[in-house]
Coordinates of C-alpha atoms in Angstrom, one line a residue:
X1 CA 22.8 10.3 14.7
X2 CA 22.2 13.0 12.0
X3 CA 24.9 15.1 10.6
X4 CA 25.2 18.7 11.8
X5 CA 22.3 20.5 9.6
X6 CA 23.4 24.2 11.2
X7 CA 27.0 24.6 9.5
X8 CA 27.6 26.3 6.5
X9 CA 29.6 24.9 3.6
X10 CA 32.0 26.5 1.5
X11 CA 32.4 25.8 -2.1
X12 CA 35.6 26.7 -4.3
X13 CA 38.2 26.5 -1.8
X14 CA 39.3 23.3 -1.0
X15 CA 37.7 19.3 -1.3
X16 CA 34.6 17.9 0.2
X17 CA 33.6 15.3 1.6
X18 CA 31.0 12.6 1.5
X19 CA 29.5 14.2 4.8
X20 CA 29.8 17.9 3.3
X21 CA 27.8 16.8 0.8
X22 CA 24.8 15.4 3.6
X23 CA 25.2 18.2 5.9
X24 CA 23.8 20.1 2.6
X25 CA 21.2 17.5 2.1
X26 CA 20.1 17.6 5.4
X27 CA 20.1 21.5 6.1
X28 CA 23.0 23.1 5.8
X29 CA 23.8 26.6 4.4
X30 CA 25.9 27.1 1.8
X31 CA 28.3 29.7 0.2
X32 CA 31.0 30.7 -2.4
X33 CA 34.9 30.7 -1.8
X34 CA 35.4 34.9 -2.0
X35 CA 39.4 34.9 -2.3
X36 CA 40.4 36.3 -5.2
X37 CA 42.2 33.7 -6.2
X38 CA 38.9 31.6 -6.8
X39 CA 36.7 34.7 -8.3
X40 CA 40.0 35.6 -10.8
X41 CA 39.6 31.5 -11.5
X42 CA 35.7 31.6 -12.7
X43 CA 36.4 34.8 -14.6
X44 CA 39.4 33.9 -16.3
X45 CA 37.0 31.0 -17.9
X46 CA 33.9 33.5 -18.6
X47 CA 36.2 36.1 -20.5
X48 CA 38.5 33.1 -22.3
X49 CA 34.9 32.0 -23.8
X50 CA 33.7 35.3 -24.5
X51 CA 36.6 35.9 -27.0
X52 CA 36.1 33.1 -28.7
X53 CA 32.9 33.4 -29.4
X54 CA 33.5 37.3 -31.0
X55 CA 36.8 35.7 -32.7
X56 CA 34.2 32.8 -34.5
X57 CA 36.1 30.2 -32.5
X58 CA 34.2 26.8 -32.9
X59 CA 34.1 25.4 -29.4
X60 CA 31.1 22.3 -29.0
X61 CA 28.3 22.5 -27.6
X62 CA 28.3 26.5 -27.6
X63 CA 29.1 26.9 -31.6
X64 CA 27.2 23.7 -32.0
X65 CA 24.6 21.3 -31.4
X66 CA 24.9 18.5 -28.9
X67 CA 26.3 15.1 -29.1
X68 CA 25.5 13.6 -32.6
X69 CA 24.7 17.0 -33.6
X70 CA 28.6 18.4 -33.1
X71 CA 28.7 19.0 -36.9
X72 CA 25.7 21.3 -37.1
X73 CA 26.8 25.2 -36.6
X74 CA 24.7 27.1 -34.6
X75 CA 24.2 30.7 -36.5
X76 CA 25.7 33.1 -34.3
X77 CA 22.1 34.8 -33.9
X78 CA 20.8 31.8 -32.2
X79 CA 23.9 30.8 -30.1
X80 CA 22.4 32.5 -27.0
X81 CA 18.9 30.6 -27.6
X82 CA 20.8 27.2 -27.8
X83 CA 21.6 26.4 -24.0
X84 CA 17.6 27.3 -23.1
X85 CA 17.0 25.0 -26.1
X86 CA 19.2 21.9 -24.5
X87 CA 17.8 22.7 -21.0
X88 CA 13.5 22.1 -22.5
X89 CA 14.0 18.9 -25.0
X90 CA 15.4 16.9 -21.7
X91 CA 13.1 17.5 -19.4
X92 CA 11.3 14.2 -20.2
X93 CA 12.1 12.4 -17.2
X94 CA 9.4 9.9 -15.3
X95 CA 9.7 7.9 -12.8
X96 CA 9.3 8.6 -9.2
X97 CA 10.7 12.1 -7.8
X98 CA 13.9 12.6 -5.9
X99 CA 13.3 13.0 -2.2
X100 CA 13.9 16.4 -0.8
X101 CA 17.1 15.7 0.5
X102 CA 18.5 13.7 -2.6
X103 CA 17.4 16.7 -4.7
X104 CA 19.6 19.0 -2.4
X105 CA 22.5 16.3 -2.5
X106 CA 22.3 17.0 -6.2
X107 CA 22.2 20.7 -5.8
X108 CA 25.8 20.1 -3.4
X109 CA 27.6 17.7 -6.1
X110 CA 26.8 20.0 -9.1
X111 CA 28.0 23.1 -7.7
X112 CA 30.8 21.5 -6.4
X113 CA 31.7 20.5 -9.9
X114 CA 31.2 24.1 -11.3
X115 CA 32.9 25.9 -8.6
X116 CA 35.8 23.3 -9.7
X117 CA 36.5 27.0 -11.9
X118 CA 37.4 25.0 -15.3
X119 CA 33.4 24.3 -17.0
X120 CA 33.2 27.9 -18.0
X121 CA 30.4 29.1 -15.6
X122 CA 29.2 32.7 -14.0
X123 CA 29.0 33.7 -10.8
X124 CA 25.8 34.4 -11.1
X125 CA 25.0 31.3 -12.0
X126 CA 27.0 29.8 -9.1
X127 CA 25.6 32.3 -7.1
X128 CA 21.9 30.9 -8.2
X129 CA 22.7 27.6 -6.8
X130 CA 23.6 28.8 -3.2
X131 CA 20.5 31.4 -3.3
X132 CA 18.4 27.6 -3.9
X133 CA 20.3 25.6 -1.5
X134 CA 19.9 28.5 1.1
X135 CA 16.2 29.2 0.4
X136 CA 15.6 25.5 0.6
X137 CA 14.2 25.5 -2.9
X138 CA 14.9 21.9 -5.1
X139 CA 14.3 21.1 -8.3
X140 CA 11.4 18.5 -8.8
X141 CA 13.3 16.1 -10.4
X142 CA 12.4 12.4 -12.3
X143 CA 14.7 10.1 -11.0
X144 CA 14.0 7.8 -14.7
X145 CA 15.8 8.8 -17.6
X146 CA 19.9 9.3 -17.5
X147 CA 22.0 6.8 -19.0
X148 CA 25.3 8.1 -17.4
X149 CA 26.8 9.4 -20.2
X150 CA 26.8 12.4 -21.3
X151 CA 26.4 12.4 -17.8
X152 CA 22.6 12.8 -15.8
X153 CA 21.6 15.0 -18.7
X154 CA 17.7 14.4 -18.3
X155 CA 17.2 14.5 -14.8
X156 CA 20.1 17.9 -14.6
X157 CA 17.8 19.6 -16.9
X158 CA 15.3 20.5 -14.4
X159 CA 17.9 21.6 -12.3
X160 CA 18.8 24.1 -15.1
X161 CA 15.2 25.0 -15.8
X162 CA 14.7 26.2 -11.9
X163 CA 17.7 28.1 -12.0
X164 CA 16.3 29.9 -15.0
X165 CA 13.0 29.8 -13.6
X166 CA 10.9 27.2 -15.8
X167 CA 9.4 23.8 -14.1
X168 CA 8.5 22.6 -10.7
X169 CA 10.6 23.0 -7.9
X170 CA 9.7 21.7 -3.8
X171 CA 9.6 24.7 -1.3
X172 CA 8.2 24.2 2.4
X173 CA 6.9 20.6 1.5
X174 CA 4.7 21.6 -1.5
X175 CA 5.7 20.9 -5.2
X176 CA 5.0 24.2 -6.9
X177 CA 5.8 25.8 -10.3
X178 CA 9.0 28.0 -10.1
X179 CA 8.4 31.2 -11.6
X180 CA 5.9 31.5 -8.5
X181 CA 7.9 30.3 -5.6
X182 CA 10.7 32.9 -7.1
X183 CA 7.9 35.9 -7.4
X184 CA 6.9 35.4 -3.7
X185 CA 10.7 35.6 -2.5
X186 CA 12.0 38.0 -4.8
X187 CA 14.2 35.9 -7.0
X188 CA 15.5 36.7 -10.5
X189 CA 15.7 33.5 -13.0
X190 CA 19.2 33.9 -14.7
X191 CA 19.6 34.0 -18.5
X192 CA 22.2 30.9 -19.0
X193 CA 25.2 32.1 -21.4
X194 CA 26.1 30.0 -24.2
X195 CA 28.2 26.7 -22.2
X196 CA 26.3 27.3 -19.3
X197 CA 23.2 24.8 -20.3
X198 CA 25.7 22.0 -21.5
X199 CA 27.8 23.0 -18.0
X200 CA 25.1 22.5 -15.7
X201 CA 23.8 19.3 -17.2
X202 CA 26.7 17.6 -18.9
X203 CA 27.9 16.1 -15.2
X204 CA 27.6 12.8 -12.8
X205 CA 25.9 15.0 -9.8
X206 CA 22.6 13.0 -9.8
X207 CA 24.4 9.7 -9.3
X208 CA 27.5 11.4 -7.3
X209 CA 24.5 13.0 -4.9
X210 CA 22.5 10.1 -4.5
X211 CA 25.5 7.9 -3.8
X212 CA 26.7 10.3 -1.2
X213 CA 23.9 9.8 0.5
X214 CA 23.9 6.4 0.1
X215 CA 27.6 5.7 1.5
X216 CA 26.6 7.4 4.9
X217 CA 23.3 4.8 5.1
X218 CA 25.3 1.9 4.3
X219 CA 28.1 3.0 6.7
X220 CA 25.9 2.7 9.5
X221 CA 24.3 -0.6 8.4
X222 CA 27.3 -2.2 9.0
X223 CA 27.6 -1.1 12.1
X224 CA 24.1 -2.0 13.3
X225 CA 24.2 -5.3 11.9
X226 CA 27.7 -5.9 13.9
X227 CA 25.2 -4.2 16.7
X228 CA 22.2 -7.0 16.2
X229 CA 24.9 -9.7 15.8
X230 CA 25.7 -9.0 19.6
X231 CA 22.0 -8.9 20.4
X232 CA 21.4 -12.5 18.7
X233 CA 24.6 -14.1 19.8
X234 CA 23.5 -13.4 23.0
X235 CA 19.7 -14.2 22.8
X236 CA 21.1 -17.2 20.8
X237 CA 23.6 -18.6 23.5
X238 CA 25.9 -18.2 21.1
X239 CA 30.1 -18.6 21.3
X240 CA 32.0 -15.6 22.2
X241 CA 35.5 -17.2 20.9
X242 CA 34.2 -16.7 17.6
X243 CA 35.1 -13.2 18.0
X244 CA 38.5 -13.5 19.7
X245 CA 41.1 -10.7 19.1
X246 CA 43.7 -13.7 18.1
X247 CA 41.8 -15.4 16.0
X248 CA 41.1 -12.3 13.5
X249 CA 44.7 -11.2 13.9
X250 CA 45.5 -14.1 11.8
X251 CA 43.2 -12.9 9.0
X252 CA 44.1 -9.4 9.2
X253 CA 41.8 -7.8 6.9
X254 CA 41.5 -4.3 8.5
X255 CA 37.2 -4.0 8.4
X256 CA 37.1 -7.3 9.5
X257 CA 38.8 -7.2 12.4
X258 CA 37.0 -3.7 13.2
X259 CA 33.7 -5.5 12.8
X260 CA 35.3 -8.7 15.3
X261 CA 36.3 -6.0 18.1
X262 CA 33.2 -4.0 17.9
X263 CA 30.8 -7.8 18.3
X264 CA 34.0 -8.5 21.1
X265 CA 33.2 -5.4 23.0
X266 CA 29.1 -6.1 23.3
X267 CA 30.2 -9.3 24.4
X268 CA 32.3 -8.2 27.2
X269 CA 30.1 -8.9 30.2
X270 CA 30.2 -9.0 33.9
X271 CA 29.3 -12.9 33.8
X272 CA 28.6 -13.4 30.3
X273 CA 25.8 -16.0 30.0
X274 CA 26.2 -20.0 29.2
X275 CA 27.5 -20.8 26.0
X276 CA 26.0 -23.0 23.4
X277 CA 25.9 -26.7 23.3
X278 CA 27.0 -26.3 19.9
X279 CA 31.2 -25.9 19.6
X280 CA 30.8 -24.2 16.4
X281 CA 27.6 -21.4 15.9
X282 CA 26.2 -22.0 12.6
X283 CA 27.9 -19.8 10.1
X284 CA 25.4 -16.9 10.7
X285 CA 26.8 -16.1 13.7
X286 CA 30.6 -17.1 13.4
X287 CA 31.0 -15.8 10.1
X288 CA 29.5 -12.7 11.0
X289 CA 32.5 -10.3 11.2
X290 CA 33.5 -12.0 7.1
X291 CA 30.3 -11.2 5.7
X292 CA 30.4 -7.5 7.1
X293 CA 34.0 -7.3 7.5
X294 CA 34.0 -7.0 3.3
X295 CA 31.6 -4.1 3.3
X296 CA 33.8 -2.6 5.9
X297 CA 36.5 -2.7 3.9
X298 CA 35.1 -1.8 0.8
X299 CA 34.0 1.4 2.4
X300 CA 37.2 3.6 2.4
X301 CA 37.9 2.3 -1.4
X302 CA 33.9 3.6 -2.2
X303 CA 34.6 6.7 -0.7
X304 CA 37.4 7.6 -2.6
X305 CA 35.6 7.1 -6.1
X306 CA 32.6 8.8 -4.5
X307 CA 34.5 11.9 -3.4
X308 CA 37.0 11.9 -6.3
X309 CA 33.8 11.9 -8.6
X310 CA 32.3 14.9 -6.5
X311 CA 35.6 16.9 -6.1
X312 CA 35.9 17.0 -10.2
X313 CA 35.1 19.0 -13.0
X314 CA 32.7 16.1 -14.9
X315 CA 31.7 18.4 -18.1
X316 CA 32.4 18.5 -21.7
X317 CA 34.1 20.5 -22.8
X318 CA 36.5 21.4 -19.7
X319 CA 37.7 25.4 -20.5
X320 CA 41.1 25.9 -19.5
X321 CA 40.9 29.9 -18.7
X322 CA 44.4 29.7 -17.8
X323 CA 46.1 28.1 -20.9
X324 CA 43.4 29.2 -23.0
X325 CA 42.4 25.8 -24.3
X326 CA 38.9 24.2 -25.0
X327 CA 39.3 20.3 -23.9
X328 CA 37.2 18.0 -25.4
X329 CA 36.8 15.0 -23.6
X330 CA 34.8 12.9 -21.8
X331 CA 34.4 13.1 -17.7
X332 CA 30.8 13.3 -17.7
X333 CA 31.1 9.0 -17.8
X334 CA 29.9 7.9 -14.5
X335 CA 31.5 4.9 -14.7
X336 CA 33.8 5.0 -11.2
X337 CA 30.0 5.9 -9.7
X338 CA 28.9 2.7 -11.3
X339 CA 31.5 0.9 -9.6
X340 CA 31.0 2.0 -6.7
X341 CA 27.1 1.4 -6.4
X342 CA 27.3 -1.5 -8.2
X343 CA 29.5 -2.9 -5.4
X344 CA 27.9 -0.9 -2.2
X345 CA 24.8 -2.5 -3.0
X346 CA 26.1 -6.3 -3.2
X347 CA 27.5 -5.9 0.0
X348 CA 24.1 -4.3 1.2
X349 CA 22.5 -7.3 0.0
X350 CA 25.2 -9.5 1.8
X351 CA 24.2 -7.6 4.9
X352 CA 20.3 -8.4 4.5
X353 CA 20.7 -11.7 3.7
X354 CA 23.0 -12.3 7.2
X355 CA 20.7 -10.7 9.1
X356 CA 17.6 -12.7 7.1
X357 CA 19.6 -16.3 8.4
X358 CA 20.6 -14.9 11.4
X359 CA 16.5 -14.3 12.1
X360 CA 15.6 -17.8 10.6
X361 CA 17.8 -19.4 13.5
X362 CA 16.4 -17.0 16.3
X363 CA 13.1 -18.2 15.5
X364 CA 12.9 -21.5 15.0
X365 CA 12.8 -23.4 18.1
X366 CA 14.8 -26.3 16.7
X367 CA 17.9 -24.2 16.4
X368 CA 17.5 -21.5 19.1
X369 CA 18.7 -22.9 22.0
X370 CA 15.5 -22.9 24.4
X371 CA 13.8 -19.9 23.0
X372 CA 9.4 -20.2 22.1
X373 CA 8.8 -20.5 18.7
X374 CA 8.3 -17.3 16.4
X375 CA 9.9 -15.8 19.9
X376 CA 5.9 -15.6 21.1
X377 CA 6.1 -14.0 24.4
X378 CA 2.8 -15.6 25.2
X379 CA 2.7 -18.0 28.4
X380 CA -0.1 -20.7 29.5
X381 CA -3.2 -21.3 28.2
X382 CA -2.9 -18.2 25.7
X383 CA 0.4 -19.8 24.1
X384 CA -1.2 -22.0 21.1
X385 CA -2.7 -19.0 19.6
X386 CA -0.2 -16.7 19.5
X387 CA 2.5 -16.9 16.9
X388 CA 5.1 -13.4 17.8
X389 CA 7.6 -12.8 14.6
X390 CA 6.2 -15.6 12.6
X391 CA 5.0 -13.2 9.8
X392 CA 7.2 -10.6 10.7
X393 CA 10.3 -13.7 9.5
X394 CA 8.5 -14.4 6.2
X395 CA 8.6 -10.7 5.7
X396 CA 12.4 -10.7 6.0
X397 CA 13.0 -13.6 3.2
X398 CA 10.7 -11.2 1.0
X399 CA 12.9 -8.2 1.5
X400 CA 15.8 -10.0 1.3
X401 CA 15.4 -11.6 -1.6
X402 CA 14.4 -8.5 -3.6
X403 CA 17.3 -7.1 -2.2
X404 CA 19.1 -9.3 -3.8
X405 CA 17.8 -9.4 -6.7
X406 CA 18.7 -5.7 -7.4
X407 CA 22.1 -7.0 -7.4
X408 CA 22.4 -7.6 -10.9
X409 CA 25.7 -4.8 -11.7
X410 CA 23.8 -2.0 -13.7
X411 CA 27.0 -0.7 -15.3
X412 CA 27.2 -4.1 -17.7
X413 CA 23.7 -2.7 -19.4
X414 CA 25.5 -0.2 -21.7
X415 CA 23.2 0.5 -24.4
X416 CA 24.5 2.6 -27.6
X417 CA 21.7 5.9 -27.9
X418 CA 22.0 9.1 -29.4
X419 CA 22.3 8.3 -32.9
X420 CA 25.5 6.0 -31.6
X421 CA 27.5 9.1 -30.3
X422 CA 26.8 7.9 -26.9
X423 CA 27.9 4.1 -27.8
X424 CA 29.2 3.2 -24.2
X425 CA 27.3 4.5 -21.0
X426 CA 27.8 3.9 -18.0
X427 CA 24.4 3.2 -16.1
X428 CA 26.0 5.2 -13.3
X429 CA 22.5 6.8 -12.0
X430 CA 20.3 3.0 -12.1
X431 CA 23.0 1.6 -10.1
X432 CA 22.8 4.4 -7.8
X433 CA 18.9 4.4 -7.5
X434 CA 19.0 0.4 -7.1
X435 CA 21.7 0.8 -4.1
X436 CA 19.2 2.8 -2.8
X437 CA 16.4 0.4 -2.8
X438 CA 18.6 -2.3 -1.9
X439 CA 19.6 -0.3 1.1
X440 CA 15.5 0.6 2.0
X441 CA 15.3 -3.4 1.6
X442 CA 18.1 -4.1 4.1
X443 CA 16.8 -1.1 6.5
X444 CA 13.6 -3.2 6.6
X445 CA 15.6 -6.7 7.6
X446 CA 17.4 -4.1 10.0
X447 CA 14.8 -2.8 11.5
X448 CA 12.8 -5.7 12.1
X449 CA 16.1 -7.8 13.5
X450 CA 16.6 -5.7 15.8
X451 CA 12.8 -5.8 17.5
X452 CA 13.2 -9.6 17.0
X453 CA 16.5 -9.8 18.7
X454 CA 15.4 -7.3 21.5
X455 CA 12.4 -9.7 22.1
X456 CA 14.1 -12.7 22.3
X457 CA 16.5 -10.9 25.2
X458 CA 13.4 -9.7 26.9
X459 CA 12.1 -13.3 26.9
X460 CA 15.5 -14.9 28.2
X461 CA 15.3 -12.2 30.7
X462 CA 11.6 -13.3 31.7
X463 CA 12.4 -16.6 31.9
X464 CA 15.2 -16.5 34.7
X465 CA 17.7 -17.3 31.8
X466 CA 19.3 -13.6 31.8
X467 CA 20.0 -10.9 34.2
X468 CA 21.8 -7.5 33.6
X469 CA 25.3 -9.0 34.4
X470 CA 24.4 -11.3 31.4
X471 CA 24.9 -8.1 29.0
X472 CA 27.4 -5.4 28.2
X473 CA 26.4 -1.7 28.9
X474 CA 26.7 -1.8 25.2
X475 CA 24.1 -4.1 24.7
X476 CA 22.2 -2.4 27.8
X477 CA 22.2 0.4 25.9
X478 CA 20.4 -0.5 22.6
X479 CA 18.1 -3.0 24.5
X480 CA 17.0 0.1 26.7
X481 CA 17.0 2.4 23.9
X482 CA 14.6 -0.1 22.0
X483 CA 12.5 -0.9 24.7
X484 CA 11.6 3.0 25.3
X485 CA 9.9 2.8 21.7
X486 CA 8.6 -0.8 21.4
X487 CA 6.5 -3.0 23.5
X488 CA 7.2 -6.4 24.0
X489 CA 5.0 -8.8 21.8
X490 CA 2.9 -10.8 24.3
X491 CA -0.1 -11.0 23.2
X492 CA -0.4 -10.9 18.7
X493 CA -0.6 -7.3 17.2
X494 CA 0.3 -5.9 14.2
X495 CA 3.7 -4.8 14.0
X496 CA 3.7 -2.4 11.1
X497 CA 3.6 0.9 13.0
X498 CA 6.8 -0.3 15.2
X499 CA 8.8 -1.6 12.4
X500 CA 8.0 1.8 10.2
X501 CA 9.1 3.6 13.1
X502 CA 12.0 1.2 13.8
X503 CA 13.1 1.7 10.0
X504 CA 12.6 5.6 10.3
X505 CA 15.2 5.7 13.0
X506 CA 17.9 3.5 11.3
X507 CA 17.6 6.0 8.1
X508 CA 18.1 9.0 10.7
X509 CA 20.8 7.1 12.2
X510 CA 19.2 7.8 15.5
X511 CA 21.4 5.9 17.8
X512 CA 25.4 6.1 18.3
X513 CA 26.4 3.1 17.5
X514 CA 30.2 2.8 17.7
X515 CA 33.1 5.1 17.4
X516 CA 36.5 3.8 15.1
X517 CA 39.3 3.0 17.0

């Protein structure tokens, strides 16, 4: 189930969250905090810098040049040239292009850093950022080229170049150049003022906008895999006990447990079918809750580096307006993101590589409990040549085992740059670009576990071996809701339209999966 896309967010008066931060990336309208507490905030900052710079004050990055460079004084005659300057020698990013929606995540988590009312900003350039986000206008921007410190500094700078008009940005599905798209709708670029380049760019919000995203996508993996767990447990003949509410409460790790009584509930059944032969399922199965019980825990620990990271002022220098004071410091390191993607996407992996044994069992008639090989639903004569998930299992070890081998933590890759000013980064963005490819990986082991566990119902079903008091209304459910999108595999097809779609829906997170007790 999508978020809400119709709301309007409001920036400057009090936290967000993880889901504010989607609603924006997926639609939502944004605006600016009007008490006068906030505007008196912002301006406070403006004015504070403004005297300084008539009073010769020497305050980095504005009096300046950047990083290595902090020795080098800018002549005051070129002090207003220096932020468009910072914003044109980074925009040298490759790689592929943010999606649509990362690119307005990143629009979200930067304004929400600004409107933080202590990097020294405008309100018209704050302003800028809503008029993007509410136009649906984003920056075309490389996802290749940010170390993590000083913070996404490449891949910002096209950001700052379509606020001041310069670059590409998307609008209506079409990349297009930006002075254009703002002709046709009336825009004004804004001039930046002297911190204002080093504000907008000197930040986490690539990595903090990407992993925003990426929290609500594994969130509901976890849950779907608890949801396919059920499926093949029962397509498996599998144990209920494994699951029992006493058992967990003796391990009483809080996700776990939440994972246990979710797999519990799809269990519960009228007259739940025979169990196993087997005492013990295969660890698969009966370890099932453990393996995504630690992502489920991890999750409320990930969120509060995610949103700590978005809710802060992550620029260099910070301008106290109220104190007047310039700190120098260094909260552009995107090192708590790093953690937190560098973990997310282990557990991701985890999750793949469940589902990938899980699948292995399903299919293979030696282990399945009665099932046809490859789970063909082919009968008689037409049996031999017809082979079901055969290829459609190899394909999971492949995208597993990439998945996996993404897991490598990018934060221990710290390489010293800049003329070794920036001697320790933190890698923050990679690891949040390879959670995200580790999580398209595990969407793909999703997508097709869940056809292949829907199958092998079907076929139980067929075969006499399962009837609708066999299964939950739970389970009803998602069989049903599968089954009105995919046709059973009788006879051999390709499957790569249905898993496609399959994998489109899990990214939407089209179907309500469970609700937190």
């Amino acid at each position: 189930m999508t978020e809400n896309n119709t709301s309007t967010i409001t920036f400057g008066a009090q936290a967000l969250s993880i889901e504010d931060v989607v609603a924006i990336a997926q639609g939502a309208n944004a605006n600016l905090n009007n008490a006068p507490e906030f505007t008196s905030k912002i301006d406070r900052g403006v004015a504070f810098l403004e005297r300084l710079l008539k009073e010769d004050g020497v305050v980095y990055g504005v009096t300046t040049g950047y990083g290595d460079s902090c020795t080098v004084a800018i002549p005051p005659n070129l002090i207003d040239d220096l932020p468009l300057h910072l914003t044109r020698f980074h925009g040298c990013g490759l790689g592929d292009i943010l999606t649509h929606e990362q690119s307005r995540a990143v629009l979200a988590t930067r304004l929400c850093s600004l409107a933080q009312g202590v990097s020294g900003v405008t309100h018209e350039l704050l302003n800028q950022i809503i008029t993007l986000i509410n136009q649906d206008i984003t920056p075309r921007i490389p996802q290749e080229g940010s170390v993590g410190a000083s913070g996404d500094l490449t891949p910002l700078s096209y950001l700052a170049a379509a606020l001041i008009g310069e670059r590409d940005v998307m609008y209506k599905g079409e990349t297009r150049p930006t002075a254009e798209v703002f002709a046709e709708l009336g825009i004004d670029p804004i001039r930046l003022k002297p911190k204002e380049g080093l504000a907008l760019m000197n930040g986490t919000a690539v990595m903090t906008g990407i992993a925003c995203l990426a929290y609500k996508r594994a969130e509901y993996l976890a849950q779907l895999c608890s949801k396919i767990t059920a499926l093949v447990s029962v397509g498996m003949n599998g144990n209920q006990f494994h699951f029992d509410e006493a058992l967990f409460a003796v391990k009483p790790h809080p996700g776990q447990q939440q994972i246990a009584a979710w797999i519990r509930d799809d269990l519960k059944a009228e007259r739940p079918p025979r169990n196993s032969d087997r005492l013990q399922d295969r660890y698969s199965l009966r370890c099932a809750p453990h393996v995504i019980g630690a992502v489920q825990d991890s999750l409320p620990w990930i969120r509060s580096l995610i949103e700590n990271e978005l809710n802060s002022a992550n620029d260099n220098p910070i301008i106290d307006g109220d104190n007047e004071r310039v700190l120098h410091g260094g909260h552009f390191y995107g090192g708590h993101i790093a953690m937190a993607m560098d973990t997310l996407k282990t557990g991701i992996a985890n999750l793949a590589d469940l589902l990938d044994r899980q699948m292995a069992q399903l299919m293979d008639y030696k282990f399945n409990n009665g099932l046809p090989f490859n789970l063909t639903g082919a009968e008689g004569e037409r049996k031999p040549i017809n082979h079901g998930f055969k290829a459609v299992q190899i394909g999971i070890s492949a995208w597993t085992a990439e998945a996996l081998k993404h897991t490598m933590p990018a934060s221990v890759f710290s390489r010293s740059t800049e003329c070794h000013n920036q001697d320790k980064v933190s890698m923050g963005t990679i690891s949040a670009r390879d959670c995200v490819r580790v999580l398209e990986l595990t969407e793909q082991v999703a997508a097709a576990s869940l056809l292949a566990s829907v199958q092998a119902l079907e076929i139980r079903r067929r075969h006499n071996e399962l009837d609708e008091e066999h299964l939950s209304s739970n389970l009803k459910a998602i069989r049903d809701a599968v089954l009105s999108e995919f046709t059973f595999v009788e006879e051999d097809r390709p499957l790569e339209h249905d898993l496609r779609h399959f994998m489109a829906r899990i990214q939407q997170r089209h179907w309500p999966l469970y609700s937190e007790k």
